[in-house]
Coordinates of C-alpha atoms and ligand atoms in Angstrom, one line a residue:
X32 CA 15.9 -28.7 25.1
X33 CA 16.7 -28.5 21.6
X34 CA 15.5 -25.2 19.8
X35 CA 13.1 -27.2 17.5
X36 CA 11.4 -28.6 20.6
X37 CA 10.9 -25.2 22.0
X38 CA 9.6 -24.0 18.8
X39 CA 7.3 -26.9 18.4
X40 CA 5.8 -26.2 21.9
X41 CA 5.1 -22.8 20.6
X42 CA 3.5 -23.8 17.4
X43 CA 1.5 -26.3 19.1
X44 CA 0.1 -23.7 21.4
X45 CA -0.7 -21.4 18.7
X46 CA -2.5 -24.1 16.9
X47 CA -4.6 -24.6 20.0
X48 CA -5.3 -21.0 20.1
X49 CA -6.6 -20.8 16.5
X50 CA -8.6 -24.1 16.9
X51 CA -10.3 -22.8 20.3
X52 CA -10.8 -19.3 18.9
X53 CA -12.6 -20.7 16.0
X54 CA -14.7 -23.0 18.3
X55 CA -15.5 -20.0 20.5
X56 CA -16.4 -18.0 17.6
X57 CA -19.0 -20.6 16.5
X58 CA -20.4 -21.0 20.0
X59 CA -21.1 -17.1 20.8
X60 CA -21.7 -16.5 17.2
X61 CA -18.9 -13.8 17.3
X62 CA -18.4 -12.3 13.9
X63 CA -14.7 -11.8 14.5
X64 CA -12.3 -14.3 14.4
X65 CA -9.1 -12.9 15.8
X66 CA -6.7 -13.9 12.8
X67 CA -9.2 -12.5 10.3
X68 CA -9.6 -9.3 12.5
X69 CA -6.0 -8.7 12.6
X70 CA -5.9 -9.4 8.8
X71 CA -8.8 -6.9 8.3
X72 CA -7.1 -4.3 10.4
X73 CA -4.1 -4.7 8.4
X74 CA -6.1 -4.4 5.2
X75 CA -7.4 -1.3 6.6
X76 CA -4.2 0.2 7.6
X77 CA -2.6 -0.6 4.4
X78 CA -2.0 2.7 2.4
X79 CA -4.0 2.8 -0.7
X80 CA -0.9 2.9 -2.9
X81 CA 0.1 -0.6 -1.4
X82 CA -3.4 -2.0 -1.8
X83 CA -3.6 -1.0 -5.5
X84 CA -0.1 -2.7 -5.8
X85 CA -1.4 -5.8 -4.1
X86 CA -4.5 -5.8 -6.2
X87 CA -2.5 -5.4 -9.3
X88 CA 0.3 -7.8 -8.4
X89 CA -1.9 -10.7 -6.9
X90 CA -5.1 -10.0 -8.5
X91 CA -8.0 -11.9 -6.9
X92 CA -5.3 -14.0 -5.0
X93 CA -4.5 -11.1 -3.0
X94 CA -6.7 -12.5 0.0
X95 CA -4.8 -15.8 -0.2
X96 CA -1.4 -14.1 -0.3
X97 CA -2.5 -12.0 2.8
X98 CA -3.7 -14.8 4.8
X99 CA -0.9 -17.0 4.0
X100 CA 1.6 -14.0 5.2
X101 CA -0.6 -13.5 8.3
X102 CA -0.3 -17.3 9.1
X103 CA 3.4 -17.5 8.5
X104 CA 4.0 -14.3 10.8
X105 CA 1.8 -16.1 13.5
X106 CA 3.8 -19.2 13.2
X107 CA 7.0 -17.3 13.6
X108 CA 5.5 -15.5 16.7
X109 CA 4.4 -18.6 18.1
X110 CA 7.7 -20.4 17.7
X111 CA 9.3 -17.5 19.3
X112 CA 6.8 -17.7 22.3
X113 CA 7.8 -21.3 22.8
X114 CA 11.4 -20.5 22.8
X115 CA 10.7 -18.0 25.5
X116 CA 8.6 -20.3 27.4
X117 CA 11.2 -22.8 27.6
X118 CA 13.5 -20.3 28.9
X119 CA 11.1 -19.0 31.5
X120 CA 7.5 -19.8 31.2
X121 CA 6.5 -16.1 32.4
X122 CA 8.3 -14.9 29.3
X123 CA 6.0 -17.1 27.1
X124 CA 2.9 -16.2 28.9
X125 CA 3.8 -12.6 28.5
X126 CA 4.3 -12.9 24.9
X127 CA 0.8 -14.6 24.5
X128 CA -0.8 -11.9 26.8
X129 CA 0.7 -9.2 24.5
X130 CA -0.7 -11.1 21.4
X131 CA -4.1 -11.3 23.0
X132 CA -4.1 -7.6 23.4
X133 CA -3.3 -6.8 19.8
X134 CA -6.1 -9.4 18.8
X135 CA -8.7 -7.8 21.1
X136 CA -7.6 -4.3 19.8
X137 CA -8.1 -5.5 16.2
X138 CA -11.3 -7.1 17.0
X139 CA -12.8 -4.1 19.0
X140 CA -11.8 -1.6 16.3
X141 CA -13.8 -3.5 13.6
X142 CA -16.5 -1.6 12.5
X143 CA -19.9 -2.7 14.4
X144 CA -17.7 -4.8 16.9
X145 CA -19.5 -5.8 20.0
X146 CA -18.1 -6.8 23.2
X147 CA -18.9 -10.5 22.7
X148 CA -16.4 -10.5 19.7
X149 CA -13.5 -10.5 21.9
X150 CA -14.5 -14.0 23.4
X151 CA -12.6 -15.8 20.6
X152 CA -9.3 -14.1 21.2
X153 CA -9.8 -14.2 24.9
X154 CA -10.6 -18.0 24.8
X155 CA -8.0 -18.8 22.3
X156 CA -5.2 -16.8 24.2
X157 CA -6.4 -18.7 27.6
X158 CA -6.1 -21.9 25.8
X159 CA -2.6 -21.2 24.3
X160 CA -1.4 -20.4 27.8
X161 CA -2.8 -23.5 29.2
X162 CA -1.3 -25.5 26.4
X163 CA 2.0 -23.6 26.9
X164 CA 2.2 -24.3 30.4
X165 CA 1.2 -28.0 30.0
X166 CA 3.6 -28.8 27.1
X167 CA 6.7 -27.1 28.8
X168 CA 6.0 -29.0 31.9
X169 CA 5.6 -32.3 30.1
X170 CA 8.8 -31.8 28.1
X171 CA 10.7 -30.4 31.1
X172 CA 9.5 -31.8 34.3
X173 CA 9.8 -35.3 35.5
X174 CA 6.7 -37.5 35.0
X175 CA 4.4 -38.2 37.9
X176 CA 5.0 -41.8 38.2
X177 CA 8.3 -43.2 38.8
X178 CA 8.5 -45.0 35.2
X179 CA 5.7 -43.5 33.5
X180 CA 7.6 -42.2 30.4
X181 CA 11.3 -42.0 31.5
X182 CA 13.8 -43.9 29.5
X183 CA 13.8 -47.5 30.0
X184 CA 16.3 -48.3 32.9
X185 CA 19.5 -49.4 31.4
X186 CA 21.4 -52.4 32.1
X187 CA 23.2 -50.4 34.8
X188 CA 20.0 -50.1 36.5
X189 CA 20.4 -46.3 37.2
X190 CA 16.8 -45.8 37.4
X191 CA 15.1 -44.3 40.4
X192 CA 14.6 -46.8 43.2
X193 CA 11.4 -47.4 45.3
X194 CA 9.8 -44.5 46.8
X195 CA 12.2 -41.9 45.4
X196 CA 10.6 -38.9 43.8
X197 CA 10.3 -39.2 40.1
X198 CA 13.4 -38.6 38.4
X199 CA 12.8 -40.2 35.0
X200 CA 13.2 -37.2 32.8
X201 CA 16.4 -38.5 31.2
X202 CA 19.5 -36.7 31.6
X203 CA 19.8 -37.0 35.2
X204 CA 22.0 -39.9 35.1
X205 CA 24.4 -37.8 33.2
X206 CA 24.7 -35.1 35.7
X207 CA 25.3 -37.1 38.6
X208 CA 23.0 -37.1 41.6
X209 CA 19.3 -36.3 41.3
X210 CA 18.5 -32.5 41.3
X211 CA 15.4 -31.5 43.1
X212 CA 13.0 -30.5 40.4
X213 CA 12.5 -26.9 41.8
X214 CA 16.2 -26.0 41.7
X215 CA 16.4 -27.7 38.2
X216 CA 13.8 -25.4 36.6
X217 CA 15.9 -22.3 36.5
X218 CA 19.3 -23.2 36.0
X219 CA 21.6 -25.9 34.6
X220 CA 20.9 -28.1 31.6
X221 CA 17.3 -28.8 31.2
X222 CA 16.3 -32.5 31.3
X223 CA 14.2 -33.1 28.0
X224 CA 11.8 -35.8 27.3
X225 CA 11.3 -36.0 23.7
X226 CA 8.6 -38.9 23.8
X227 CA 6.5 -36.9 26.5
X228 CA 6.9 -33.9 24.3
X229 CA 5.6 -35.6 21.3
X230 CA 2.8 -37.1 23.0
X231 CA 1.8 -33.9 24.3
X232 CA 2.2 -32.3 20.9
X233 CA -0.1 -34.8 19.4
X234 CA -2.8 -34.0 22.1
X235 CA -2.5 -30.3 21.4
X236 CA -2.8 -30.8 17.5
X237 CA -5.9 -33.1 18.2
X238 CA -7.4 -30.6 20.4
X239 CA -6.9 -27.7 18.0
X240 CA -8.2 -29.7 15.1
X241 CA -11.4 -30.9 16.7
X242 CA -11.9 -27.4 18.2
X243 CA -11.5 -26.0 14.8
X244 CA -13.6 -28.4 12.9
X245 CA -16.4 -28.0 15.4
X246 CA -16.0 -24.1 15.2
X247 CA -16.4 -24.4 11.5
X248 CA -19.6 -26.4 11.8
X249 CA -20.9 -23.9 14.2
X250 CA -20.1 -21.1 12.0
X251 CA -23.3 -21.1 10.3
X252 CA -21.5 -21.9 6.9
X253 CA -23.5 -25.0 6.5
X254 CA -26.8 -23.5 7.4
X255 CA -26.3 -20.5 5.2
X256 CA -25.3 -22.8 2.2
X257 CA -28.4 -24.9 2.7
X258 CA -30.5 -21.9 2.8
X259 CA -29.0 -20.7 -0.3
X260 CA -29.4 -23.9 -2.2
X261 CA -33.1 -24.4 -0.8
X262 CA -34.2 -20.9 -1.8
X263 CA -37.1 -20.9 -4.5
X264 CA -36.6 -17.7 -6.7
X265 CA -40.0 -16.2 -7.2
X266 CA -41.0 -15.0 -10.8
X267 CA -40.6 -11.3 -11.1
X268 CA -43.7 -9.3 -12.1
X269 CA -41.4 -7.3 -14.6
X270 CA -39.1 -10.1 -16.0
X271 CA -36.4 -9.0 -18.4
X272 CA -37.0 -9.7 -22.1
X273 CA -35.3 -13.0 -23.2
X274 CA -31.9 -12.1 -24.6
X275 CA -31.9 -10.9 -28.2
X276 CA -30.5 -13.5 -30.4
X277 CA -27.8 -11.1 -31.5
X278 CA -26.5 -10.1 -28.0
X279 CA -23.9 -12.9 -27.9
X280 CA -21.6 -13.2 -31.1
X281 CA -20.4 -16.6 -29.5
X282 CA -16.8 -16.3 -30.7
X283 CA -14.3 -18.5 -29.0
X284 CA -12.3 -16.5 -26.7
X285 CA -14.6 -13.4 -26.4
X286 CA -16.4 -12.6 -23.1
X287 CA -19.6 -14.1 -23.3
X288 CA -22.6 -11.7 -23.0
X289 CA -23.7 -13.3 -19.8
X290 CA -20.8 -14.0 -17.4
X291 CA -21.3 -17.2 -15.6
X292 CA -21.5 -16.9 -11.8
X293 CA -18.3 -18.9 -11.3
X294 CA -16.5 -16.8 -13.6
X295 CA -17.7 -13.3 -12.3
X296 CA -15.0 -11.2 -10.9
X297 CA -15.0 -10.7 -7.1
X298 CA -13.6 -7.5 -5.4
X299 CA -14.4 -6.9 -1.6
X300 CA -12.3 -6.4 1.6
X301 CA -13.7 -9.5 3.4
X302 CA -11.1 -12.0 4.2
X303 CA -13.7 -14.5 5.2
X304 CA -17.0 -14.4 3.4
X305 CA -19.9 -12.9 5.7
X306 CA -22.4 -15.8 6.4
X307 CA -25.7 -14.1 6.6
X308 CA -28.8 -16.5 7.0
X309 CA -31.8 -15.0 5.1
X310 CA -33.9 -15.9 8.2
X311 CA -31.9 -13.5 10.4
X312 CA -31.4 -11.0 7.8
X313 CA -33.0 -7.7 8.0
X314 CA -32.4 -4.3 6.1
X315 CA -32.8 -1.1 8.2
X316 CA -33.5 2.0 6.3
X317 CA -32.9 5.3 8.5
X318 CA -31.5 8.6 8.5
X319 CA -33.1 11.4 6.6
X320 CA -36.4 9.6 5.9
X321 CA -39.9 10.1 7.1
X322 CA -40.7 6.5 8.1
X323 CA -37.6 4.5 9.2
X324 CA -38.3 0.7 8.2
X325 CA -36.7 -2.5 8.8
X326 CA -37.5 -5.1 6.1
X327 CA -37.0 -8.9 6.5
X328 CA -36.1 -11.1 3.8
X329 CA -39.9 -12.2 3.4
X330 CA -40.9 -8.5 3.2
X331 CA -38.4 -8.1 0.4
X332 CA -40.0 -11.1 -1.6
X333 CA -43.4 -9.7 -1.1
X334 CA -42.6 -6.3 -2.9
X335 CA -42.9 -6.1 -6.8
X336 CA -39.9 -8.0 -8.1
X337 CA -37.9 -7.1 -11.3
X338 CA -35.0 -8.4 -13.4
X339 CA -32.5 -6.7 -15.2
X340 CA -29.4 -7.1 -17.2
X341 CA -26.6 -5.1 -15.5
X342 CA -23.0 -4.9 -16.4
X343 CA -20.8 -4.5 -13.1
X344 CA -17.4 -3.2 -13.2
X345 CA -14.7 -2.1 -10.4
X346 CA -13.3 1.2 -10.5
X347 CA -9.8 -0.5 -9.8
X348 CA -10.0 -2.4 -13.2
X349 CA -7.0 -1.3 -15.4
X350 CA -7.6 -0.5 -18.9
X351 CA -8.0 -3.9 -20.5
X352 CA -8.4 -5.5 -17.1
X353 CA -10.7 -8.5 -15.8
X354 CA -12.8 -6.7 -13.1
X355 CA -16.0 -6.6 -15.2
X356 CA -18.9 -8.9 -15.7
X357 CA -22.3 -9.0 -16.8
X358 CA -25.4 -10.7 -15.1
X359 CA -29.1 -11.0 -15.1
X360 CA -30.1 -9.7 -11.6
X361 CA -33.4 -10.3 -9.8
X362 CA -34.6 -8.2 -7.0
X363 CA -36.9 -5.3 -5.9
X364 CA -36.6 -1.6 -6.8
X365 CA -34.3 0.3 -4.4
X366 CA -36.0 3.5 -5.3
X367 CA -39.5 1.9 -4.5
X368 CA -38.1 1.1 -1.0
X369 CA -36.7 4.5 -0.5
X370 CA -39.9 6.1 -1.7
X371 CA -41.8 4.1 0.9
X372 CA -39.4 5.3 3.6
X373 CA -39.7 8.9 2.3
X374 CA -36.5 10.5 1.4
X375 CA -36.2 13.9 3.1
X376 CA -35.3 17.0 1.2
X377 CA -31.6 17.7 1.2
X378 CA -30.5 14.1 1.4
X379 CA -28.0 13.4 -1.5
X380 CA -26.4 10.1 -0.2
X381 CA -27.4 6.5 0.6
X382 CA -24.6 5.3 3.0
X383 CA -25.2 1.5 2.8
X384 CA -23.4 -0.9 5.3
X385 CA -22.5 -4.6 4.8
X386 CA -22.9 -7.3 7.4
X387 CA -19.1 -7.0 7.8
X388 CA -19.1 -3.2 8.4
X389 CA -18.0 -2.2 4.8
X390 CA -19.6 1.0 3.8
X391 CA -20.7 2.6 0.4
X392 CA -22.0 6.0 -0.7
X393 CA -24.4 6.1 -3.4
X394 CA -25.9 9.4 -5.0
X395 CA -29.7 9.6 -4.1
X396 CA -30.6 11.3 -7.4
X397 CA -28.9 8.4 -9.5
X398 CA -31.0 5.8 -7.5
X399 CA -34.2 7.7 -8.1
X400 CA -34.0 8.7 -11.6
X401 CA -35.7 5.8 -12.9
X402 CA -32.9 3.5 -13.7
X403 CA -32.9 -0.4 -12.5
X404 CA -31.3 0.2 -9.2
X405 CA -32.0 -2.9 -7.3
X406 CA -31.8 -4.9 -4.1
X407 CA -31.0 -8.0 -5.8
X408 CA -31.1 -11.7 -4.4
X409 CA -30.8 -13.7 -7.6
X410 CA -28.1 -13.7 -10.2
X411 CA -28.3 -15.4 -13.5
X412 CA -31.2 -17.7 -12.3
X413 CA -29.9 -18.6 -8.8
X414 CA -29.8 -17.2 -5.4
X415 CA -26.8 -14.8 -5.1
X416 CA -23.7 -16.7 -4.6
X417 CA -22.4 -16.1 -1.1
X418 CA -19.2 -14.5 -2.5
X419 CA -21.5 -12.1 -4.5
X420 CA -23.6 -10.9 -1.4
X421 CA -25.9 -13.4 -0.4
X422 CA -28.7 -12.9 0.6
X423 CA -29.0 -9.4 -0.6
X424 CA -27.0 -6.9 -2.3
X425 CA -27.3 -3.5 -4.2
X426 CA -27.0 -3.1 -8.0
X427 CA -27.0 0.3 -9.7
X428 CA -26.3 0.5 -13.4
X429 CA -23.8 3.1 -14.3
X430 CA -21.9 3.4 -11.0
X431 CA -18.7 1.6 -10.2
X432 CA -19.1 -1.2 -7.5
X433 CA -17.4 0.7 -4.8
X434 CA -20.1 3.4 -4.9
X435 CA -23.2 1.2 -5.6
X436 CA -22.8 -2.6 -5.3
X437 CA -22.8 -3.2 -1.5
X438 CA -22.9 -7.0 -0.8
X439 CA -24.4 -8.6 2.2
X440 CA -26.2 -5.1 2.6
X441 CA -28.0 -4.7 6.0
X442 CA -28.3 -1.0 6.5
X443 CA -29.0 2.1 4.4
X444 CA -28.6 5.2 5.9
X445 CA -30.1 8.4 4.1
X446 CA -27.6 11.2 4.6
X447 CA -25.5 13.8 3.0
X448 CA -22.2 13.6 1.0
X449 CA -21.0 16.5 3.2
X450 CA -21.8 14.7 6.6
X451 CA -20.7 11.0 5.9
X452 CA -18.0 9.3 4.1
X453 CA -18.0 5.8 2.8
X454 CA -15.1 3.2 3.2
X455 CA -13.0 4.2 0.4
X456 CA -13.4 7.8 0.4
X457 CA -10.8 8.6 3.0
X458 CA -8.5 6.3 1.3
X459 CA -8.0 8.3 -1.9
X460 CA -11.0 7.5 -3.9
X461 CA -13.5 9.7 -5.2
X462 CA -16.8 9.9 -3.3
X463 CA -18.8 9.7 -6.5
X464 CA -18.0 7.0 -9.2
X465 CA -19.8 7.1 -12.4
X466 CA -18.5 4.5 -14.9
X467 CA -16.3 5.6 -17.6
X468 CA -16.8 4.6 -21.1
X469 CA -14.3 1.8 -22.0
X470 CA -13.6 -1.0 -24.4
X471 CA -11.3 -4.1 -24.3
X472 CA -9.8 -6.3 -26.9
X473 CA -10.4 -10.0 -26.0
X474 CA -9.2 -11.3 -29.0
X475 CA -6.3 -12.0 -30.1
X476 CA -4.6 -12.0 -26.6
X477 CA -1.8 -9.7 -26.0
X478 CA 1.5 -11.2 -27.0
X479 CA -0.3 -14.0 -29.1
X480 CA 1.2 -15.5 -31.9
X481 CA -1.3 -15.7 -34.9
X482 CA -1.0 -17.1 -38.3
X483 CA -1.0 -14.7 -41.3
X484 CA -4.3 -14.2 -43.1
X485 CA -7.9 -13.5 -41.9
X486 CA -7.8 -12.8 -38.2
X487 CA -10.7 -12.1 -36.0
X488 CA -10.5 -9.1 -33.6
X489 CA -13.0 -9.0 -30.8
X490 CA -13.9 -7.6 -27.5
X491 CA -16.5 -6.0 -25.3
X492 CA -17.3 -2.1 -24.7
X493 CA -19.2 -0.4 -21.9
X494 CA -20.8 2.9 -21.0
X495 CA -23.5 1.6 -18.5
X496 CA -26.8 3.6 -18.7
X497 CA -25.6 5.6 -21.4
X498 CA -24.9 2.9 -23.9
X499 CA -22.3 2.0 -26.4
X500 CA -23.0 3.4 -29.9
X501 CA -19.6 2.6 -31.9
X502 CA -16.5 0.8 -31.5
X503 CA -13.4 1.3 -33.6
X504 CA -10.1 -0.5 -34.1
X505 CA -6.8 0.6 -35.8
X506 CA -3.8 -1.4 -36.5
X507 CA -0.3 0.0 -36.2
X508 CA -1.8 3.5 -35.7
X509 CA -3.5 3.3 -39.2
X510 CA -6.9 4.3 -40.1
X511 CA -9.7 3.7 -37.7
X512 CA -12.1 1.0 -38.8
X513 CA -15.7 0.3 -37.5
X514 CA -16.2 -2.6 -35.5
X515 CA -19.4 -4.6 -36.0
X516 CA -21.6 -4.4 -32.8
X517 CA -23.6 -7.2 -31.3
X518 CA -27.2 -6.1 -30.0
X519 CA -27.3 -4.9 -26.6
X520 CA -30.7 -5.3 -24.9
X521 CA -30.5 -2.1 -22.9
X522 CA -27.8 0.7 -22.3
X523 CA -27.0 -0.9 -18.9
X524 CA -25.0 -3.7 -20.3
X525 CA -21.6 -4.0 -22.1
X526 CA -21.7 -4.8 -25.9
X527 CA -19.6 -7.2 -27.9
X528 CA -17.9 -6.2 -31.0
X529 CA -15.9 -7.7 -33.6
X530 CA -13.8 -6.9 -36.6
X531 CA -13.4 -10.0 -38.8
X532 CA -11.8 -8.5 -41.9
X533 CA -8.3 -7.9 -40.8
X534 CA -5.8 -9.6 -43.1
X535 CA -3.0 -10.1 -40.8
X536 CA 0.8 -9.8 -42.6
X537 CA 3.9 -11.3 -41.2
X538 CA 5.6 -9.3 -38.5
X539 CA 4.5 -7.7 -35.1
X540 CA 1.4 -5.5 -34.8
X541 CA -0.3 -3.3 -32.4
X542 CA -4.1 -3.4 -32.2
X543 CA -6.0 -0.4 -30.4
X544 CA -9.6 0.1 -29.5
X545 CA -11.9 3.0 -28.8
X546 CA -15.4 3.2 -27.9
X547 CA -18.1 6.0 -28.5
X548 CA -21.1 6.3 -26.2
X549 CA -24.6 7.3 -26.9
X550 CA -23.9 10.8 -25.5
X551 CA -21.3 11.1 -28.4
X552 CA -18.3 11.0 -26.4
X553 CA -15.4 9.1 -27.7
X554 CA -12.6 7.5 -25.6
X555 CA -9.2 9.6 -25.6
X556 CA -6.0 8.2 -25.5
X557 CA -5.2 10.2 -22.2
X558 CA -4.0 7.7 -19.7
X559 CA -5.5 8.0 -16.1
X560 CA -4.7 5.5 -13.4
X561 CA -7.4 3.7 -11.6
X562 CA -7.4 5.9 -8.5
X563 CA -9.3 8.1 -7.8
X564 CA -12.3 7.5 -10.1
X565 CA -11.3 4.8 -12.9
X566 CA -8.6 4.5 -15.4
X567 CA -8.8 6.0 -18.9
X568 CA -7.0 5.3 -22.2
X569 CA -7.2 2.9 -25.2
X570 CA -6.6 -0.8 -24.5
X571 CA -3.9 -2.3 -26.8
X572 CA -2.5 -5.7 -27.6
X573 CA 0.6 -6.6 -29.6
X574 CA 0.7 -9.8 -31.7
X575 CA 3.5 -11.6 -33.6
X576 CA 2.1 -12.6 -37.0
X577 CA 4.2 -15.4 -38.3
Ligands
MTE872 N1 -19.8 -5.7 1.3 C1 -19.0 -5.3 0.4 N2 -19.4 -5.0 -0.9 C2 -18.9 -4.6 -1.8 C3 -17.5 -4.6 -1.8 C4 -16.9 -5.0 -0.4 O1 -15.7 -4.7 -0.2 N3 -17.7 -5.1 0.7 N4 -16.8 -4.1 -2.8 C5 -17.4 -3.4 -4.0 C6 -16.8 -3.3 -5.0 S1 -15.4 -2.3 -4.9 C7 -17.1 -3.8 -6.1 S2 -16.4 -3.6 -7.7 C8 -18.1 -4.9 -6.2 C9 -17.9 -6.3 -6.8 O2 -18.9 -7.0 -6.8 P1 -18.5 -8.6 -7.0 O3 -17.6 -9.1 -6.3 O4 -20.1 -9.3 -6.9 O5 -18.2 -8.7 -8.5 O6 -18.8 -5.2 -5.0 C10 -18.9 -4.0 -4.1 N5 -19.5 -4.4 -2.9
MO873 MO1 -14.6 -2.1 -7.0

């Protein structure tokens, strides 16, 4: 059999495995699809430095890059399994079994894994074994009926006669007398029936496709999407004031004050978005509390609701980077929920967990100090997008997302920093992550070519929960000049700024920015990398004026 045919058998068996495991995952409502579990395990095992590299290099495409990589590796393994199976079916089956063991281990080591989660892996591997067996048999063994799929009998009439056992698998004629199938299996040139193999391949692909589509339909994705679209957002008892007129300078190319949901950056470890139906969602609050509680979505909606403009940013945002956005969040007070549960003395950390097992450690004192720490379900006037934590997430002004903004949150354990550790802490990130005062130049873009004359320089600055008091810009290390600040409705959002009196002269120029927050702290030029607790330094852009 030509190598391509052996590889094809392996690939089709692999596709059957993926399709059937998706179907099984949908049927048993298992959270862990093996390919994704392997991917997630790979993400978790990746050293922090490499992960930073991936985020910097691939940006928000890192998930696509990783998934594509996993699928390419899987395809190569599947092709190899096919080659082994053609040599000896047992080798191929052993290869699949080994792969199944890796899959089961990956699934079971996911946080919150249940035994039922191995079902997709086991079903997928079993289906692949069956497919491998059938396809090799189809391609190698003679067909059941005398003329079922053999080559048409040639003019010389070499086809099998009457009651003889089938021998139509082609090739026979070339090697003289028919060989009994049993002997033929292990030695000598394999007969190979391309047509039968291709029919088997089509069958396998059809099974894989149908199972995969059915699995997707059962995955709950459609129901969750429908629940989200059908959700009516209640009016908050404490609505945020309408945005002041001067909050948005409305300059083309400058980040709008409110980041539209579809433009809002996304950072999380989820390779596949958790699908959480609000009807099934609960939030369990336990640990160092007087009265552990479990809230349903309906319970949450019955609580006093509030709205707040909060700018969220990521600790892995480089100076000048894109991982920041501002939204109007709707939800209920996290402090209120905690007070009802009764936080015990000595507790200093909230260890929150998402539906997919990610964890986050938030200082209790910050959440209880009166700021708008929310359990949010609305974002800019709609239900939270699935990518941003539907149905419920945390938002805490003044803290980086990794220590505050748990999406798909389902559990909050009241505990202590010296007893518990959140996801990123052992990977080299600080246990506490207050936002550092920062500023960014949006206009002109770095590397831009601009015409001489009056040129607008504009950007955003942020120091959540402290507030931005001043922004200064300098050109070619000259005098700092004050930027004009847009109105900020509260200290919890970023603030737009603009310098509109720069007279750009021909040549290349460097523009730098620094902000001063309401505590009087001015950003220094000292450069710090994003790890362990956020980048520092002045953002600068270079432009060519010509
Ligand atoms: N469940 C879950 N929540 C999460 C994360 C995650 O990986 N999983 N990442 C956090 C980080 S690091 C950030 S910066 C914010 C980003 O929120 P966004 O994707 O809505 O912008 O979500 C936080 N919440
Ligand atoms: Mo983040």
